[in-house]
Each structure stands twice: as C-alpha cells, then as structure tokens.
Coordinates of C-alpha atoms and ligand atoms in Angstrom, one line a residue:
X1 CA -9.5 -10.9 -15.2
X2 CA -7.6 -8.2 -12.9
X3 CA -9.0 -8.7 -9.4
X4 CA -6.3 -7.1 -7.2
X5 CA -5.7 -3.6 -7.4
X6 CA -2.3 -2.9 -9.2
X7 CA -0.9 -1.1 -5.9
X8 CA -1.1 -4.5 -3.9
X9 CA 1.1 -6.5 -6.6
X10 CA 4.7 -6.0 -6.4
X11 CA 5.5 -5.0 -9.8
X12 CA 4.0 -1.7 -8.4
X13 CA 5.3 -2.3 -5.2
X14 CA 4.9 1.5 -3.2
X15 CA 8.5 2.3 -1.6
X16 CA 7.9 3.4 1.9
X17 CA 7.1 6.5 2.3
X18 CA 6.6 7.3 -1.3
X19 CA 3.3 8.3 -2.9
X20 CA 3.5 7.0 -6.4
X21 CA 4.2 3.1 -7.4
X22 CA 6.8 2.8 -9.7
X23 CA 4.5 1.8 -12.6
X24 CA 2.5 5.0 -11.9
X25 CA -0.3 3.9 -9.9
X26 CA -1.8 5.5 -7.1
X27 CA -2.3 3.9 -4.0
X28 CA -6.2 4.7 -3.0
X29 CA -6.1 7.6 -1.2
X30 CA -9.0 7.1 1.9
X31 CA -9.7 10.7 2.4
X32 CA -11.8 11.0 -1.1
X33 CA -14.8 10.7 0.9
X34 CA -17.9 9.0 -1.2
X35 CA -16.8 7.5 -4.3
X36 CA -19.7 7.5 -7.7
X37 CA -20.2 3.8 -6.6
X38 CA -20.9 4.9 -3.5
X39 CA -23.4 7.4 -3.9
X40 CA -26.3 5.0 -3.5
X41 CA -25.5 4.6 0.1
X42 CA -27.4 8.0 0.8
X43 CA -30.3 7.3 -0.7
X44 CA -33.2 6.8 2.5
X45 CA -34.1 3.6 2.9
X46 CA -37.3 2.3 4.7
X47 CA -37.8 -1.3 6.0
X48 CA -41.4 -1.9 5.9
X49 CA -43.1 -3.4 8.0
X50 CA -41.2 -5.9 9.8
X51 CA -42.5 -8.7 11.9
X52 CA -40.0 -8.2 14.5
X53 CA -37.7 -5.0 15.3
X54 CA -35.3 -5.5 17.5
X55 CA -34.3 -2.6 19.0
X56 CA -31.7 -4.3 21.9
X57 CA -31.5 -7.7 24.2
X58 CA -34.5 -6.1 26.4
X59 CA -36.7 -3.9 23.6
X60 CA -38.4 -5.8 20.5
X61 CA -41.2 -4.0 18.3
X62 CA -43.6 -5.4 16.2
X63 CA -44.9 -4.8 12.5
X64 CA -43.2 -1.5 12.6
X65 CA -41.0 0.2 10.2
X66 CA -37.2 1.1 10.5
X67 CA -36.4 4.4 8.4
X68 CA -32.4 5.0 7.9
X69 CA -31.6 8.2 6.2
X70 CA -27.7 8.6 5.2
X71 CA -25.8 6.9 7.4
X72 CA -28.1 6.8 9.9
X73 CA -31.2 5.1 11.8
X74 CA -33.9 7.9 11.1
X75 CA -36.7 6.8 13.2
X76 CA -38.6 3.6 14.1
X77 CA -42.6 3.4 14.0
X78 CA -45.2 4.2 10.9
X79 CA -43.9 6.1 7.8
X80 CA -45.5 7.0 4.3
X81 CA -43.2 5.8 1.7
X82 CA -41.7 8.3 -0.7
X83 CA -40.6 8.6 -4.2
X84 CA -36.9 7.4 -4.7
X85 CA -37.0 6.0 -1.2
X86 CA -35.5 2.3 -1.3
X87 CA -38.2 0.4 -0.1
X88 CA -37.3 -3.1 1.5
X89 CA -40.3 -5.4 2.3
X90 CA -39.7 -6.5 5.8
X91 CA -42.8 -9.0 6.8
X92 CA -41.8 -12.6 8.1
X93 CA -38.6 -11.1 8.8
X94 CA -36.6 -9.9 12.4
X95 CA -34.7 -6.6 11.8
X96 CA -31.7 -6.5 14.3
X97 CA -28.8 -4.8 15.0
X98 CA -25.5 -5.9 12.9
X99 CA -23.5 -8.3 14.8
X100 CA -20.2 -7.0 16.0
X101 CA -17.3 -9.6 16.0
X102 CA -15.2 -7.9 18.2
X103 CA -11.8 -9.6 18.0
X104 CA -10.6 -11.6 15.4
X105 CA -7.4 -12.1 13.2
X106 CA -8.5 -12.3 9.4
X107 CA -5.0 -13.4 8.3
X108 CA -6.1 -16.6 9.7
X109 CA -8.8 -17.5 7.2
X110 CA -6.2 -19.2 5.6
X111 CA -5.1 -21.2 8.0
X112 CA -8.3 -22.3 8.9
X113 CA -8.7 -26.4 9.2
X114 CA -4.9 -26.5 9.9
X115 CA -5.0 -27.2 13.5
X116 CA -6.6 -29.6 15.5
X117 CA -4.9 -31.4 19.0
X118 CA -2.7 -28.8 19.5
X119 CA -2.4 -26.6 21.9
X120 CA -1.6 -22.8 20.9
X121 CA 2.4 -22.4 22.1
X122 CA 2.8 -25.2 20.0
X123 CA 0.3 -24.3 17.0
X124 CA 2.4 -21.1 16.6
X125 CA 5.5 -23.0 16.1
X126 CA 3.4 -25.1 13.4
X127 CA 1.3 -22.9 12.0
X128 CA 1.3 -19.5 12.6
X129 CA 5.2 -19.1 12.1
X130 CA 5.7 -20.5 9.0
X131 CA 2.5 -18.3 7.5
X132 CA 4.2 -15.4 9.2
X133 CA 7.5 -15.7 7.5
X134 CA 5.8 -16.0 4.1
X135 CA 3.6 -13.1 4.5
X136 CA 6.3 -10.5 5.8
X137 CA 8.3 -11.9 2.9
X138 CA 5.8 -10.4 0.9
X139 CA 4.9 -7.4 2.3
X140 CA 8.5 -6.3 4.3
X141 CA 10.6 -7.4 1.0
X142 CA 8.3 -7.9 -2.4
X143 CA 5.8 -5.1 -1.0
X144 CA 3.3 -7.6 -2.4
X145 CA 0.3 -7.2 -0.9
X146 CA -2.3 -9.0 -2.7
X147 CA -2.4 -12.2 0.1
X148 CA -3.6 -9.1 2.7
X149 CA -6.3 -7.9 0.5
X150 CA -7.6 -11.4 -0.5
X151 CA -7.6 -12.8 3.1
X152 CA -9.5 -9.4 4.3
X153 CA -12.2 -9.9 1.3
X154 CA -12.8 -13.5 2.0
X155 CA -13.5 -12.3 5.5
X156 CA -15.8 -9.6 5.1
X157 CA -17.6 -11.4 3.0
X158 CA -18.2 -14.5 5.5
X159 CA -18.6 -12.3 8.0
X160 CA -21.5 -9.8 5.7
X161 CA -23.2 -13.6 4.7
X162 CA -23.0 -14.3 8.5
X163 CA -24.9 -10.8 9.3
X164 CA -21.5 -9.1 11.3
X165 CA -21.5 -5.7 10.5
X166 CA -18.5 -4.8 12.0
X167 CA -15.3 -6.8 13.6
X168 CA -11.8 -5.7 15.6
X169 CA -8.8 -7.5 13.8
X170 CA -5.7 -7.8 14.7
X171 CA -3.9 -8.3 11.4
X172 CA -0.8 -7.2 9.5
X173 CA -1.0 -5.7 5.9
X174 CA -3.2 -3.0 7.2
X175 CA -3.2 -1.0 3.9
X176 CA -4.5 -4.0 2.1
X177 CA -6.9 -4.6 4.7
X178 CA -8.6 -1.6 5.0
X179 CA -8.8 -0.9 1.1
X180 CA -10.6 -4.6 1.2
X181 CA -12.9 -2.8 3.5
X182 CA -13.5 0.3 1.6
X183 CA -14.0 -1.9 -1.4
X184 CA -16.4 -4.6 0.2
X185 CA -18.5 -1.9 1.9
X186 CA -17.7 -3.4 5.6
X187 CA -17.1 -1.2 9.0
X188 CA -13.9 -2.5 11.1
X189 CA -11.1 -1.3 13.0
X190 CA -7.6 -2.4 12.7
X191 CA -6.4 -3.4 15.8
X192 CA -2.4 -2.5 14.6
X193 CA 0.0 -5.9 15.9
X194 CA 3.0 -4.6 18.2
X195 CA 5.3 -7.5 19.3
X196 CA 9.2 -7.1 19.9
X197 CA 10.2 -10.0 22.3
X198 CA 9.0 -14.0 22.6
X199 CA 8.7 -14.7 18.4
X200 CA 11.3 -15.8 16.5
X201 CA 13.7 -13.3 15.6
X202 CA 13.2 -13.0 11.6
X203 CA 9.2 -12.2 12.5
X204 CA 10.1 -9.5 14.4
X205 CA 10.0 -5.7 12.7
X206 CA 12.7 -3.4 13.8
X207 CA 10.9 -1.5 16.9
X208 CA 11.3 1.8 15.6
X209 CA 10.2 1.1 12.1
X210 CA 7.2 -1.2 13.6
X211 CA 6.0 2.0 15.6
X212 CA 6.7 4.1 12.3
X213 CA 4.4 2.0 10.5
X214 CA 1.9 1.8 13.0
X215 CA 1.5 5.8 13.7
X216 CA 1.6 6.3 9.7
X217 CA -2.0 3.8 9.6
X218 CA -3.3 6.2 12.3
X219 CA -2.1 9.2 9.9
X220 CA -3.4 7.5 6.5
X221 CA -6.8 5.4 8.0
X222 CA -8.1 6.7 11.4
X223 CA -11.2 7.7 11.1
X224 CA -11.5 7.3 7.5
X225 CA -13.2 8.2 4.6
X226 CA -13.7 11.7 7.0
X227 CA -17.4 12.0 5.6
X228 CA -18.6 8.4 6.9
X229 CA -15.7 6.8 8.7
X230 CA -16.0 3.2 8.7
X231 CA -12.0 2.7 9.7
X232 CA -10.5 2.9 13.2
X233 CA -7.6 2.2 14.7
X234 CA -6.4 0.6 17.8
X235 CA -3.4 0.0 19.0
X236 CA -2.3 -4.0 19.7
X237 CA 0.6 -5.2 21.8
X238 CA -0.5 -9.1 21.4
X239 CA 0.1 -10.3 24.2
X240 CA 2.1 -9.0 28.2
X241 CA 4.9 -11.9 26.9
X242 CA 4.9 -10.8 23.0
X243 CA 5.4 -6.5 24.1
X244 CA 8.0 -5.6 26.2
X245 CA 8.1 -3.2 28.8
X246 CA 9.2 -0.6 26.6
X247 CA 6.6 -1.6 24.0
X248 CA 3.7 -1.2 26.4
X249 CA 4.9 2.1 27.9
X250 CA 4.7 3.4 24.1
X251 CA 1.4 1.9 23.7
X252 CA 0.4 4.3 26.6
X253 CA 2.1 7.3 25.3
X254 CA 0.7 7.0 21.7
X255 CA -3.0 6.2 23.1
X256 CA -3.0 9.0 25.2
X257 CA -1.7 11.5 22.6
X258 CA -3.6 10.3 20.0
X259 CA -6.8 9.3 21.5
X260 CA -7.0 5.6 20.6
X261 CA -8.0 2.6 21.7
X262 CA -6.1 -0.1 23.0
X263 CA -6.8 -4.2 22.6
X264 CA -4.2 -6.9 24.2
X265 CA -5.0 -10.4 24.9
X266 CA -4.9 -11.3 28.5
X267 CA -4.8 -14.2 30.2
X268 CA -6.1 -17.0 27.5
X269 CA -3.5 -20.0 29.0
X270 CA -2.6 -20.6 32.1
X271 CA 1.1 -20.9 30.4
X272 CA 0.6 -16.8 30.0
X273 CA -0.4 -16.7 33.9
X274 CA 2.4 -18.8 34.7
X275 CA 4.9 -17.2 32.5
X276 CA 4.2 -13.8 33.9
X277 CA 4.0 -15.1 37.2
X278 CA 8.1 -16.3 37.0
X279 CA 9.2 -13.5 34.9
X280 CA 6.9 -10.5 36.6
X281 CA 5.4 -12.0 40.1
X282 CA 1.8 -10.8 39.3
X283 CA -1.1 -11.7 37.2
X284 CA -1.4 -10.7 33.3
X285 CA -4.1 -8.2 33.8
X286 CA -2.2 -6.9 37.1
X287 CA 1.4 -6.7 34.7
X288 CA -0.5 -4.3 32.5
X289 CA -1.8 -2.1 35.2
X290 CA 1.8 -1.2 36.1
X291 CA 2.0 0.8 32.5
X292 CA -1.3 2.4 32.8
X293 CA -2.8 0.0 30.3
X294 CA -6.2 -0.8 32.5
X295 CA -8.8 1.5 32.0
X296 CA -12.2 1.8 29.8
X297 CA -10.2 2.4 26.4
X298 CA -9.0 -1.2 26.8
X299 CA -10.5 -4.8 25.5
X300 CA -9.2 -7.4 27.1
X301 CA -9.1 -10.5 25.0
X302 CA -10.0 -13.9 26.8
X303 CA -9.7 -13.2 30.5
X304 CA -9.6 -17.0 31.0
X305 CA -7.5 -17.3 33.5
X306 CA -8.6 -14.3 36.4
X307 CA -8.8 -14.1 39.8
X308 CA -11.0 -11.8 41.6
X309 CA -8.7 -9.1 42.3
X310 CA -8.1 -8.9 38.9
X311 CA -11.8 -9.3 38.4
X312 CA -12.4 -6.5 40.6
X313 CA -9.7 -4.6 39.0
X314 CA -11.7 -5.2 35.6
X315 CA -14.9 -3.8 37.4
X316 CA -13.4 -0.6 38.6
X317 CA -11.6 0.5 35.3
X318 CA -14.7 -0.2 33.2
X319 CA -12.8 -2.6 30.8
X320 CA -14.4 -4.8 27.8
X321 CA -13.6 -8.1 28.2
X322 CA -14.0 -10.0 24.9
X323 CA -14.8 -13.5 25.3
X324 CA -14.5 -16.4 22.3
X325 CA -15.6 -19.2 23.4
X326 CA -15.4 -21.8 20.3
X327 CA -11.1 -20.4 19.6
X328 CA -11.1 -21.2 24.3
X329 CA -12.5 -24.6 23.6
X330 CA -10.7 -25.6 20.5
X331 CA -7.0 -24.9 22.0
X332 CA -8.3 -26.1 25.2
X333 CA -7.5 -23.0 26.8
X334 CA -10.5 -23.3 29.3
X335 CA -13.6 -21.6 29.8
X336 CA -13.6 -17.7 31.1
X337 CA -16.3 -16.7 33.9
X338 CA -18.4 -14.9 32.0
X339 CA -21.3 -15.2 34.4
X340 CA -19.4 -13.9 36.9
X341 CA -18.1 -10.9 34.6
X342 CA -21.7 -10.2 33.9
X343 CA -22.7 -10.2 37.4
X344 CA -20.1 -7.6 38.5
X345 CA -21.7 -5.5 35.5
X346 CA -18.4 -5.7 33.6
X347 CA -19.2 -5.3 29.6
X348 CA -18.6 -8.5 27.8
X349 CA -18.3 -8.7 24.1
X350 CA -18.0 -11.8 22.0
X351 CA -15.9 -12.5 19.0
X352 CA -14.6 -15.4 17.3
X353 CA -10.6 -15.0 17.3
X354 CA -9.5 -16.2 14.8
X355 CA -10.5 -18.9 11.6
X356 CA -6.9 -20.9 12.8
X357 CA -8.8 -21.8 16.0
X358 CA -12.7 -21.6 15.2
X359 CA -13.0 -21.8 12.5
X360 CA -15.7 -20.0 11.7
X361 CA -16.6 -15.9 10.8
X362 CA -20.1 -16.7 12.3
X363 CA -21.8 -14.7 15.2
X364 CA -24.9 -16.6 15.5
X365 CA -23.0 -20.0 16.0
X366 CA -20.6 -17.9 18.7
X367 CA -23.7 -16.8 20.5
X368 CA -24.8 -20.5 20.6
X369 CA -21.8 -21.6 22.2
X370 CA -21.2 -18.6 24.5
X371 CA -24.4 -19.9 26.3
X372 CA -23.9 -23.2 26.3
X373 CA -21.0 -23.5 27.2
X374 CA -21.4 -22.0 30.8
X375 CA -25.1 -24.3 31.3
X376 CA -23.0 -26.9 31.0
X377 CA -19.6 -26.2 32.8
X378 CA -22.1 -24.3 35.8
X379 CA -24.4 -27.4 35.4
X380 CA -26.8 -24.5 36.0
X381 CA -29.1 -24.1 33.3
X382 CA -30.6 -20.4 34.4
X383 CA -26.5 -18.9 34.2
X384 CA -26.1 -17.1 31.1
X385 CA -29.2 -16.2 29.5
X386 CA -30.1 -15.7 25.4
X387 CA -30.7 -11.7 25.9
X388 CA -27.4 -11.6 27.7
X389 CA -25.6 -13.3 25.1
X390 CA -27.5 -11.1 22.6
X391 CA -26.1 -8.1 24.5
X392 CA -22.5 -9.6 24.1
X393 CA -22.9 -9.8 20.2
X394 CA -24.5 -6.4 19.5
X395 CA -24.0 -3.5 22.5
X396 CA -21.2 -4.4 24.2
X397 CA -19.4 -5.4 20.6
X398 CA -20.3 -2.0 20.0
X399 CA -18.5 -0.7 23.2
X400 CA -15.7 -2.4 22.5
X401 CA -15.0 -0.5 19.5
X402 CA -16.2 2.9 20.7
X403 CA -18.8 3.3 17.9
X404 CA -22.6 4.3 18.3
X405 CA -23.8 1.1 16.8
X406 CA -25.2 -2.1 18.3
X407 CA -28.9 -1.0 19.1
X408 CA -31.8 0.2 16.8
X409 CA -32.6 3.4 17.8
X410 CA -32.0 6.7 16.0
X411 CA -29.1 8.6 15.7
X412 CA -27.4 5.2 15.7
X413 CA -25.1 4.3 13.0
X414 CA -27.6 2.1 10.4
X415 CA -25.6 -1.3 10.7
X416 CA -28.6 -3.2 10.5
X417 CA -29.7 -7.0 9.6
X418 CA -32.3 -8.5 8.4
X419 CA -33.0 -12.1 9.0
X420 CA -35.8 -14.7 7.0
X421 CA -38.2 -15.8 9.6
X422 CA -40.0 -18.1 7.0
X423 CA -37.7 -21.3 7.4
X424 CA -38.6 -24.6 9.0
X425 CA -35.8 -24.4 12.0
X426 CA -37.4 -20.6 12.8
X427 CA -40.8 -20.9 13.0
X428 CA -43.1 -20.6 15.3
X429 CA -41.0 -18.0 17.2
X430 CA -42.6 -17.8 20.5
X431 CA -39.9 -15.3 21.9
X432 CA -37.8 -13.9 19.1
X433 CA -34.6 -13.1 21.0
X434 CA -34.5 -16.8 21.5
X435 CA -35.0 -17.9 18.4
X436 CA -31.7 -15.9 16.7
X437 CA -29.7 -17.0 19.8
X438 CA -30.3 -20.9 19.8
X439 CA -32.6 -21.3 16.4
X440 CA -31.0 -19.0 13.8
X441 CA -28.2 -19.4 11.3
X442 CA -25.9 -17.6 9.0
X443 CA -27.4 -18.3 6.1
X444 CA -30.6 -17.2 7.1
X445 CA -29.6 -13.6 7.1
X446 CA -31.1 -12.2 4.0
X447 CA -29.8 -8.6 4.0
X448 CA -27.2 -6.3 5.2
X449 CA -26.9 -2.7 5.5
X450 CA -23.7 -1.0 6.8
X451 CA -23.2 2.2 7.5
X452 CA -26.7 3.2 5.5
X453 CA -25.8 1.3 2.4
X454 CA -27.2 -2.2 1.1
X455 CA -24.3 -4.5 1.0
X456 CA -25.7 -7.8 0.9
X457 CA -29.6 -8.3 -0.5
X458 CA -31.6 -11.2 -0.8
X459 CA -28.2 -13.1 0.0
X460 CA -26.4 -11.6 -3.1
X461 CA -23.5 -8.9 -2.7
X462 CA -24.1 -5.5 -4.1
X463 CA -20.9 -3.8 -4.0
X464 CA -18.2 -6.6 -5.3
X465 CA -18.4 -9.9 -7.6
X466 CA -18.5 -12.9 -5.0
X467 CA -17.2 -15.4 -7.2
X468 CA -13.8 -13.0 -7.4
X469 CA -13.2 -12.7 -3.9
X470 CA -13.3 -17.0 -3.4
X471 CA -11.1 -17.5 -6.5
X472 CA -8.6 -14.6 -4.6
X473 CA -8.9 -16.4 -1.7
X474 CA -8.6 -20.1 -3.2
X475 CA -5.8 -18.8 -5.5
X476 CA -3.7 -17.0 -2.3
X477 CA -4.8 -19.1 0.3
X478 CA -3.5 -22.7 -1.4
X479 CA -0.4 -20.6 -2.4
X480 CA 0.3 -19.5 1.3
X481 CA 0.1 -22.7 2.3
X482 CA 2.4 -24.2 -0.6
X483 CA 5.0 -21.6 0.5
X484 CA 4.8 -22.1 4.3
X485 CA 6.1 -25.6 4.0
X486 CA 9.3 -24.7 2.9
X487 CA 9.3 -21.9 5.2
X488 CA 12.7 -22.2 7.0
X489 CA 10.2 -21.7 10.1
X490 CA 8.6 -24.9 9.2
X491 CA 8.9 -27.6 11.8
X492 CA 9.9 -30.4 9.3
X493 CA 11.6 -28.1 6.9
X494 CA 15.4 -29.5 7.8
X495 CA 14.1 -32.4 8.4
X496 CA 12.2 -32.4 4.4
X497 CA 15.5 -31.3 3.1
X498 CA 17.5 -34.2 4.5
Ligands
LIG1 ZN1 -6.7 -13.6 19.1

C-alpha cells in the first residue's frame, strides 16, 4: 500500500525552487483552502451536556453545553439541537481546552529510548549527530523526505491520543512536516532551526541557503491554508552557542519585517551559562538582549539557569518562558524556578522537548511532573499549585504561540478535548481541575476537535488510518537508526570499521 505522498520520495525528488517533480507530481500546494475531505469540519457541532466545562484554570461550568460553529467556539450554556448539527453526548465527561505542547522537536520520536546517563553535550555527539547526518543526507542530497513526514505523523498522532491540540517544534524537513499536519488534521507552528557555528561542520547548511530556505517556509506555509490557518512559523536560532552573532542579528531583521515570532533555548545547562560567560561575559538571556531578541515575541526555552536580573529582565519584556520539566530532569540539567517566574507574573508555558529526552508526547503526565517536581525540590507543598500548572498547559501554551486558543470561551479557536470521567482512577472528582492534573491520563481522552473538526472520537482517528502512520514510523524509524550507525558521525564508527 502507498502511504507517503509521491512528492516526499526521492524518485520525485522537487529540485529547489522548482514546482513540478520530475515524475509529474505536484507538491501540495497549502493555499487550496478546504479540501472535499475537509468539508465536514464546518459542520456545527454541539457537546451536550457535559458534566464538567472547563472554561480556564479559575472558571469550570457544569452540565452545560459547548456549541462550536466553523472553526470556532459559538457559545457556552443551553442550546436546542438542530438538524445536521453533530451532536456529541458529553455526560460523565470534562470538556477542556486542547493542551498546547509548546516546544518540542518531533524528529526526536525516533530517537526516543536512545539515551539514558548521558548528559546532553555528550548525547548530541551520540545521538543527535549521527541521526542528523542521515536525515540531511536525505533531504539536502536524495530530496527524500518521507523520514520527515512519518516522524511528524507519529507525533501528531501521540500527541491527538494524548489530547494536545497544538505543539511549537523545532524540526527540519518543514515541508514534510507541515503537509503531515494538513493531512492528520493537527494545529502547530514550525519553529524553523537556524544554527551556523558549534555543530559539526557537515550538519551545517550553507548560511545563505539556510536563510533562503527558511524565508521560502514563511512564503509557502505562514499562516496557511489562508481560510483556517493551522500553520505558523517562527523563527529558531537553537541555542546563543549554536547562532552566531550574525545569525541572531538576522533573526531580528526577518522577525521585524515579517512579523514573526521568535523561540531560542536559553539557559538549560549551566555549560551554556558558562560557555557564554568565557566567550561573551554575560548571561544567556542577557547575550540575546544585545541583538534586540528579548521582548514579548520571544519563548524562551528552559530558563534553568537565571539569575534575577535576568529574571527581572524576563518580567519587563513580557517573555514566555517554556519550561519542560521531565527532558530538565532526564539530562540532569536542573530544575528552573518556576514558582518564582510565576510570582513575578511572568507567563510560563509547558512542553515536553523532545521524545530523545522525555520521552513522552503527553501533556497530562508533564503537568504531573511540572508540580511535583517544585513540592519536592521547595519541600513546600503549597508552591506550585494544579490550576497554575493547568494555566501552563492551556493559556500560556496558547501565548506562546500567538493564537486565540487555550480557554473555552467564544470567539476562541474550537481546539477542544473531551476527557472520560467514568474510569476507576477518576472518580469521585471532588475538584475537577485536580483530577486532570494529578488523576487523569492520556488514554483517557476520548475525543478531539481541532480547529472545529473531529479528529479523534471515541479514541479512533477520523481523518487518517492509524495503523499506517505506526507501520511509517516503525518502517523509517528502525531504518534511521540502522543508518545512523554507520554514520561517519557515529562515535564507534572508525572504531566498527577497524
Ligand atoms: Zn529542545
């Protein structure tokens, strides 16, 4: 059976810049708006009578109904069902916002179990290198991009079965990606990688070609399909080491002139802090400042390592921090003072990086951790509370992309989840916020709605076969892998061919 589509295999590899693949095929153009498939997306649907609606962290309703018409929420309260409305039966169930995963790199899923009892300097060299190689093999010489869409289906789909609506990844193959998302039915926005200095030279894309490609995503996918966007773009030097100074002053430039959004990971090991302490005599965050990178159109990944001026410098520009909390503990890169962050009324979002250090696509076990991680490490039980972390996962994840999502009201983009009440870890609920923080799982998320269209109901997936996207994945995962080993970048490689 065909599962890839015939523009991601290299026998209809797409010359740069050209339209047409050599064996005729199109590549999907993103601005055809709503595809046949698609049309039942618009149809209004009406969630009926729910035993829980929650609105946000601070607002929950009870046997109401939630009415999305299009790609919106309509209205919340009472409402007489119509013909050819879509009626889903809501009782015993919490209807929530769509968790927002707000930084993650979906390349990774198939990396995931690789690591463990190594730090992340060296897990690159192990790891991430070798799978690097491989894949810009395929993309930068085959124009194979079939490993890009598989990895990006396998992730929407854990993330859909996990009830995340919506994630930022930083990623490579962006083309792939995104179709994967189109396909799939999932919201996200490509966070674009930019890195010229720190990585081994063959990883490394010419600097004018890697802005080239970058600004021609923004062209093809921002903002995309134009009638219901679902795709954004942000902009993604990947780390102050991995950009260079020139790098980050473009960054600047093209965010301005463009109006994008920006997302850099700051501070996650105290190697970064030191490194930029030698090479620049300041702090990460403080380094970035000096290229006008610091203001509200940035998310700052990890923040591990701050100070309070840099703290206070996070407070005054309005940044969103993005904390992950299970990829902080796993490479033993610390714990980041969220609390704190919190208390100066800086936005936190949560995410889970990526499935190399988690290794998981799963919000509800991320909110678990976010709070108890600081109870413990604050030996203070009352210092990060459920509705905060709830908060984190739903309207600050939402600010961090710079969508209207992340609460139930209307006028609000209809990401919306539906989780089964009627299991034996759930019930009673006594305080339903608390119950999907440190109760609820994945797997009890029954349906999905993105962007006004069911996605995932009763646990099955409406707009793809599931069994296709794990063979993909098992099928170009295993064969990544295979092929990493005897990437030159592979630490025994030399050593293997002795
Ligand atoms: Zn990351």
């Amino acid at each position: 059976m065909e599962r890839y589509p015939a523009w991601t295999k290299p026998a209809c590899a797409l010359a740069r810049g050209r339209r047409r693949a050599p064996c005729g095929k199109r590549r999907p153009d993103p601005r055809r708006g709503i595809s046949d498939k698609e049309v039942a997306r618009t149809m209004t649907i009406l969630i009926q009578n729910a035993s829980f609606i929650v609105c946000d962290a601070d607002h929950v309703l009870q046997d109401q109904d939630l009415l999305i018409e299009g790609n919106r929420i309509a209205g919340i309260g009472r409402f007489t069902p119509q013909p050819g409305w879509d009626i889903i039966p809501a009782h015993g169930r919490a209807v929530m916002p769509g968790l927002i995963n707000a930084h993650t790199h979906l390349y990774q899923n198939f990396l995931k179990g690789l690591n463990d009892g190594v730090p992340l300097v060296d897990w690159c060299a192990q790891v991430l290198y070798p799978a690097a190689d491989v894949i810009h093999t395929d993309h930068w010489q085959a124009h194979d991009e079939r490993l890009g869409y598989a990895w990006s289906l396998a992730g929407a789909l854990e993330m859909i079965q996990n009830g995340t609506t919506c994630c930022i990844n930083m990623d490579m193959t962006m083309d792939a990606v995104f179709q994967a998302w189109l396909d799939i039915g999932f919201r996200g926005i490509g966070a674009v990688t930019l890195v010229d200095q720190w990585i081994p030279e063959c990883l490394r894309r010419e600097p004018a070609l890697m802005r080239q490609e970058a600004l021609g995503y923004v062209e093809r996918w921002h903002g995309m399909p134009a009638d219901s966007p679902r795709i954004h773009i942000m902009l993604a030097p990947s780390t102050p080491f991995l950009a260079s100074p020139a790098l980050l002053r473009w960054t600047a430039e093209q965010r301005d002139r463009l109006g994008l959004r920006v997302q850099i990971h700051v501070a996650e090991t105290r190697y970064e802090v030191e490194q930029i302490a030698q090479t620049a005599g300041t702090t990460p965050l403080r380094y970035l400042e000096r290229f006008g990178l610091v203001d509200e159109r940035l998310t700052a990944v990890h923040c591990v390592h701050m100070d309070e001026e840099d703290l206070e410098l996070l407070r005054r520009r309005e940044v969103v921090v993005v904390h992950n909390p299970k990829s902080n503990l796993k490479l033993g890169s610390g714990i980041a003072p969220v609390p704190r962050m919190l208390e100066l009324g800086i936005p936190v979002a949560l995410a889970n990086d990526g499935a190399a250090s988690n290794d998981l696509l799963d919000m509800f076990e991320e909110m678990r951790c976010a709070a108890l991680i600081q109870k413990g490490a604050a030996e203070n039980p009352g210092v990060l509370s459920a509705r905060q972390v709830f908060r984190m996962a739903t309207e600050y994840g939402a600010r961090a992309c710079g969508i209207p999502a992340g609460v139930l009201e209307a006028g609000r983009l209809a990401d919306v989840v539906i989780v089964n009440l009627r299991r034996p870890h759930l019930v009673p609920v006594h305080d339903i916020i608390n119950t999907l923080v440190y109760c609820a799982k994945g797997s009890d998320v029954e349906t999905v709605i993105i962007d006004g269209r069911v996605v995932m109901r009763g646990r099955q997936l409406q707009t793809m076969n599931e069994d296709d996207i794990i063979a993909m994945a098992e099928e170009r995962g295993q064969d990544l892998r295979r092929r990493s080993l005897h990437s030159p970048l592979f630490p025994g490689h030399r050593h293997a061919e002795e």
